[in-house]
PDB file of C-alpha atoms in Angstrom:
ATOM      1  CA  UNK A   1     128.360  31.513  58.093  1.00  0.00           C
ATOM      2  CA  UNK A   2     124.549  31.976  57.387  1.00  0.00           C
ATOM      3  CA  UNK A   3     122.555  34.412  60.186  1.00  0.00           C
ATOM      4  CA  UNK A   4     119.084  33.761  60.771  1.00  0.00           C
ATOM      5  CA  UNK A   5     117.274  36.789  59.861  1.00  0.00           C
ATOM      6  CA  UNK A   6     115.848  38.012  63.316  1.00  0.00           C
ATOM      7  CA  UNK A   7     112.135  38.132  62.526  1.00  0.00           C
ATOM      8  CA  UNK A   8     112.624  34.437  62.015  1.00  0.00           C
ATOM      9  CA  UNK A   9     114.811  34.047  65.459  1.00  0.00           C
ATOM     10  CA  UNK A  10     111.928  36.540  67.575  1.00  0.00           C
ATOM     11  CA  UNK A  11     109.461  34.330  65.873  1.00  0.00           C
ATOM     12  CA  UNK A  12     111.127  31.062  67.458  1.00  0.00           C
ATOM     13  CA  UNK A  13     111.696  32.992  70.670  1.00  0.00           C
ATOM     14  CA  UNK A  14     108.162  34.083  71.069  1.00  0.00           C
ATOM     15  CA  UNK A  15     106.861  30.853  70.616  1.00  0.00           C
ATOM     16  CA  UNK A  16     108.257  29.198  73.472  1.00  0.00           C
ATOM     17  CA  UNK A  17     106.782  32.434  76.110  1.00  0.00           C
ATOM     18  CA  UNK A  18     103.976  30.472  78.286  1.00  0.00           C
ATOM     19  CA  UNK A  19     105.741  27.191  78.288  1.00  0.00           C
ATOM     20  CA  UNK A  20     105.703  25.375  81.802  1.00  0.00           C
ATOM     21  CA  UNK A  21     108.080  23.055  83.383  1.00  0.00           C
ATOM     22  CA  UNK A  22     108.009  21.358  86.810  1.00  0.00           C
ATOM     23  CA  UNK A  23     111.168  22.025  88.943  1.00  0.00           C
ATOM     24  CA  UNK A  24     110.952  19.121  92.159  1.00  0.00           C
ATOM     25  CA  UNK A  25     111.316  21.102  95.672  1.00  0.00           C
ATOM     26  CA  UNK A  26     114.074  18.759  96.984  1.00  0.00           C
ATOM     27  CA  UNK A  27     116.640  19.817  99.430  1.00  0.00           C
ATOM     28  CA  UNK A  28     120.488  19.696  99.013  1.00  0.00           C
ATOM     29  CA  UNK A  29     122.073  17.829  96.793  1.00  0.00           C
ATOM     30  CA  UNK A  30     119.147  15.150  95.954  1.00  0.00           C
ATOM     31  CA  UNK A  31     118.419  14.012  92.704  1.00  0.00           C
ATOM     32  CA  UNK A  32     116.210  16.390  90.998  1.00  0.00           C
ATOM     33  CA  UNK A  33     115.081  13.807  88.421  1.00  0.00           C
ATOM     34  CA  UNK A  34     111.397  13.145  87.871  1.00  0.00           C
ATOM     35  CA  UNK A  35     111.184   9.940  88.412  1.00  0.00           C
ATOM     36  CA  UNK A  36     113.373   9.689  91.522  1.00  0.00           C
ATOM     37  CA  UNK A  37     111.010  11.377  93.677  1.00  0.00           C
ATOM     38  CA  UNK A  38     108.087  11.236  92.547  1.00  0.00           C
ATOM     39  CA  UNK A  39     106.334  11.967  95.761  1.00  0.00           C
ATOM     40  CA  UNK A  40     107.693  15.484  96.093  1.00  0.00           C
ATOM     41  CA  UNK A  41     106.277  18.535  95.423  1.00  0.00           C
ATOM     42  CA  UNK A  42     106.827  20.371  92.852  1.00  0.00           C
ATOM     43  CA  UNK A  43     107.495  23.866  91.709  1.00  0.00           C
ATOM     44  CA  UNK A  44     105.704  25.302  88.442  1.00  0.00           C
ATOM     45  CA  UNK A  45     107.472  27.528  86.313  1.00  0.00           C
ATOM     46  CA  UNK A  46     105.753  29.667  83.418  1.00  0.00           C
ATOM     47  CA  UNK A  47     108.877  30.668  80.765  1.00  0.00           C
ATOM     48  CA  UNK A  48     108.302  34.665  80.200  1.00  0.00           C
ATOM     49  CA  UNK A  49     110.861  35.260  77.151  1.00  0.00           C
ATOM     50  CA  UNK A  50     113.724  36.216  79.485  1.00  0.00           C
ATOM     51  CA  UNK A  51     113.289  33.836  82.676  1.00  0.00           C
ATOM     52  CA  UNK A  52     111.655  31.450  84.146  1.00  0.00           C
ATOM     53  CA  UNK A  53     109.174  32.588  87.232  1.00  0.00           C
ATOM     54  CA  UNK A  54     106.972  30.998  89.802  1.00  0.00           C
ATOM     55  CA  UNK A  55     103.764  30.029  88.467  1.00  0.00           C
ATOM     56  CA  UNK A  56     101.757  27.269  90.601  1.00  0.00           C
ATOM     57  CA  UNK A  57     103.087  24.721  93.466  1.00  0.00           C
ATOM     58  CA  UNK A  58     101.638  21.152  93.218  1.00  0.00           C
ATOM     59  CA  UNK A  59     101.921  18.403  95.655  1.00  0.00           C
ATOM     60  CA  UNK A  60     103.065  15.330  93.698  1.00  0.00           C
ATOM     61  CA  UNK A  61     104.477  14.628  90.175  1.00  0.00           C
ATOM     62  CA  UNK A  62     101.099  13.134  89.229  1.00  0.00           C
ATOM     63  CA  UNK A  63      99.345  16.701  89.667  1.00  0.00           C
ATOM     64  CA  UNK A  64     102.611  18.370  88.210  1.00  0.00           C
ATOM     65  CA  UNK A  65     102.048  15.961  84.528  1.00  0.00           C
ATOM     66  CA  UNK A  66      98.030  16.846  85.262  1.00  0.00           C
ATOM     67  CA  UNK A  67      99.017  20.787  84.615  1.00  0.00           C
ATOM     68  CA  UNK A  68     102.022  20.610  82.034  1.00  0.00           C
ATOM     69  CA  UNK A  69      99.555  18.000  79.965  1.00  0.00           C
ATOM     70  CA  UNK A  70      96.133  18.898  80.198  1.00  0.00           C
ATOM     71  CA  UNK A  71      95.139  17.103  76.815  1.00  0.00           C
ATOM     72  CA  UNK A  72      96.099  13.890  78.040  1.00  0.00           C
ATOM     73  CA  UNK A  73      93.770  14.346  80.923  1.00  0.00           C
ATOM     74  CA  UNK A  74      90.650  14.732  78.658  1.00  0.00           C
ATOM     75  CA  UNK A  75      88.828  11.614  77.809  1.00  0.00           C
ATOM     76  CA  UNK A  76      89.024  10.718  74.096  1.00  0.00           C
ATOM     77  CA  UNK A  77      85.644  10.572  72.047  1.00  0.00           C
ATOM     78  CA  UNK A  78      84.708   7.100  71.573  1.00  0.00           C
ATOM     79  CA  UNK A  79      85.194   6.775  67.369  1.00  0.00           C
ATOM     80  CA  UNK A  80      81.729   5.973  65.604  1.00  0.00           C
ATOM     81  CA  UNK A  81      83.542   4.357  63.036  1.00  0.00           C
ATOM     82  CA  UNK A  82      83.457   0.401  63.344  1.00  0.00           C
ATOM     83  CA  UNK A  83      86.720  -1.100  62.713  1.00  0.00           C
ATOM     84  CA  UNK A  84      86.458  -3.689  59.503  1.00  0.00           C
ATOM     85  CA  UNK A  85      86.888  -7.317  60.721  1.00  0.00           C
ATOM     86  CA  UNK A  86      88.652  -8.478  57.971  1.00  0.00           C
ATOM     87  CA  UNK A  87      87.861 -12.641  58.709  1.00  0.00           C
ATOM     88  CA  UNK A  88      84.417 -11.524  58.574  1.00  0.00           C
ATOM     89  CA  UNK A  89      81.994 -13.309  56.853  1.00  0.00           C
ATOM     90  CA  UNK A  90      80.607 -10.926  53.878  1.00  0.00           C
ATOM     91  CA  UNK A  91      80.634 -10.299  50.108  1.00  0.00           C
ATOM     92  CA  UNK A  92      83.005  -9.982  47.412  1.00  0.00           C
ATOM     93  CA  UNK A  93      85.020 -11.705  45.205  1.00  0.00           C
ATOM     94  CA  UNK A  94      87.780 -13.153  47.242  1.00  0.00           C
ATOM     95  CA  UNK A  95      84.757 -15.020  49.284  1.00  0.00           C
ATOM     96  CA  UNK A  96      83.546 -18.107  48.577  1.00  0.00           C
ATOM     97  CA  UNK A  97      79.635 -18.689  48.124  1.00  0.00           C
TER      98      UNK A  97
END
């Protein structure tokens, strides 16, 4: 069997510290599932290396995806490239005069 050296395992380990998740605050045995209530509020948990602790408390799934995915809130910059129109009327070779 082949061990991963363990600068290449703390590497991989380290990488993942900061990561968030969004826990729903249901009570019982609900559904915990996203997109069963999606309505509830939600718990925010930060990933530390070792465990996973309280970080924020949002109202709604929609604010819980606005924290975990803050690039897909930001707008993207409208392109100043034109897109080609290929049926367009213009010059070369496979155009007729």
């Amino acid at each position: 069997m082949d061990e991963e050296p363990l600068s290449e395992w703390a590497e991989r380990r380290d990488a993942k510290i900061g990561r968030l998740r969004a826990i729903p605050i249901v009570s019982g045995d609900s559904p915990k599932g996203s997109h069963v209530q999606p309505d509830a509020p939600r718990a925010i948990e930060r990933w530390n290396g070792h465990d996973w602790e309280p970080y924020a408390f949002v109202a709604s799934l929609v604010e819980a995806k606005r924290m975990l995915f803050p690039e897909a809130n930001t707008p993207a910059a409208p392109s100043t490239n034109r897109a080609s129109q290929p049926l367009a009327p213009g010059k070369g070779r496979h155009r007729k005069p």
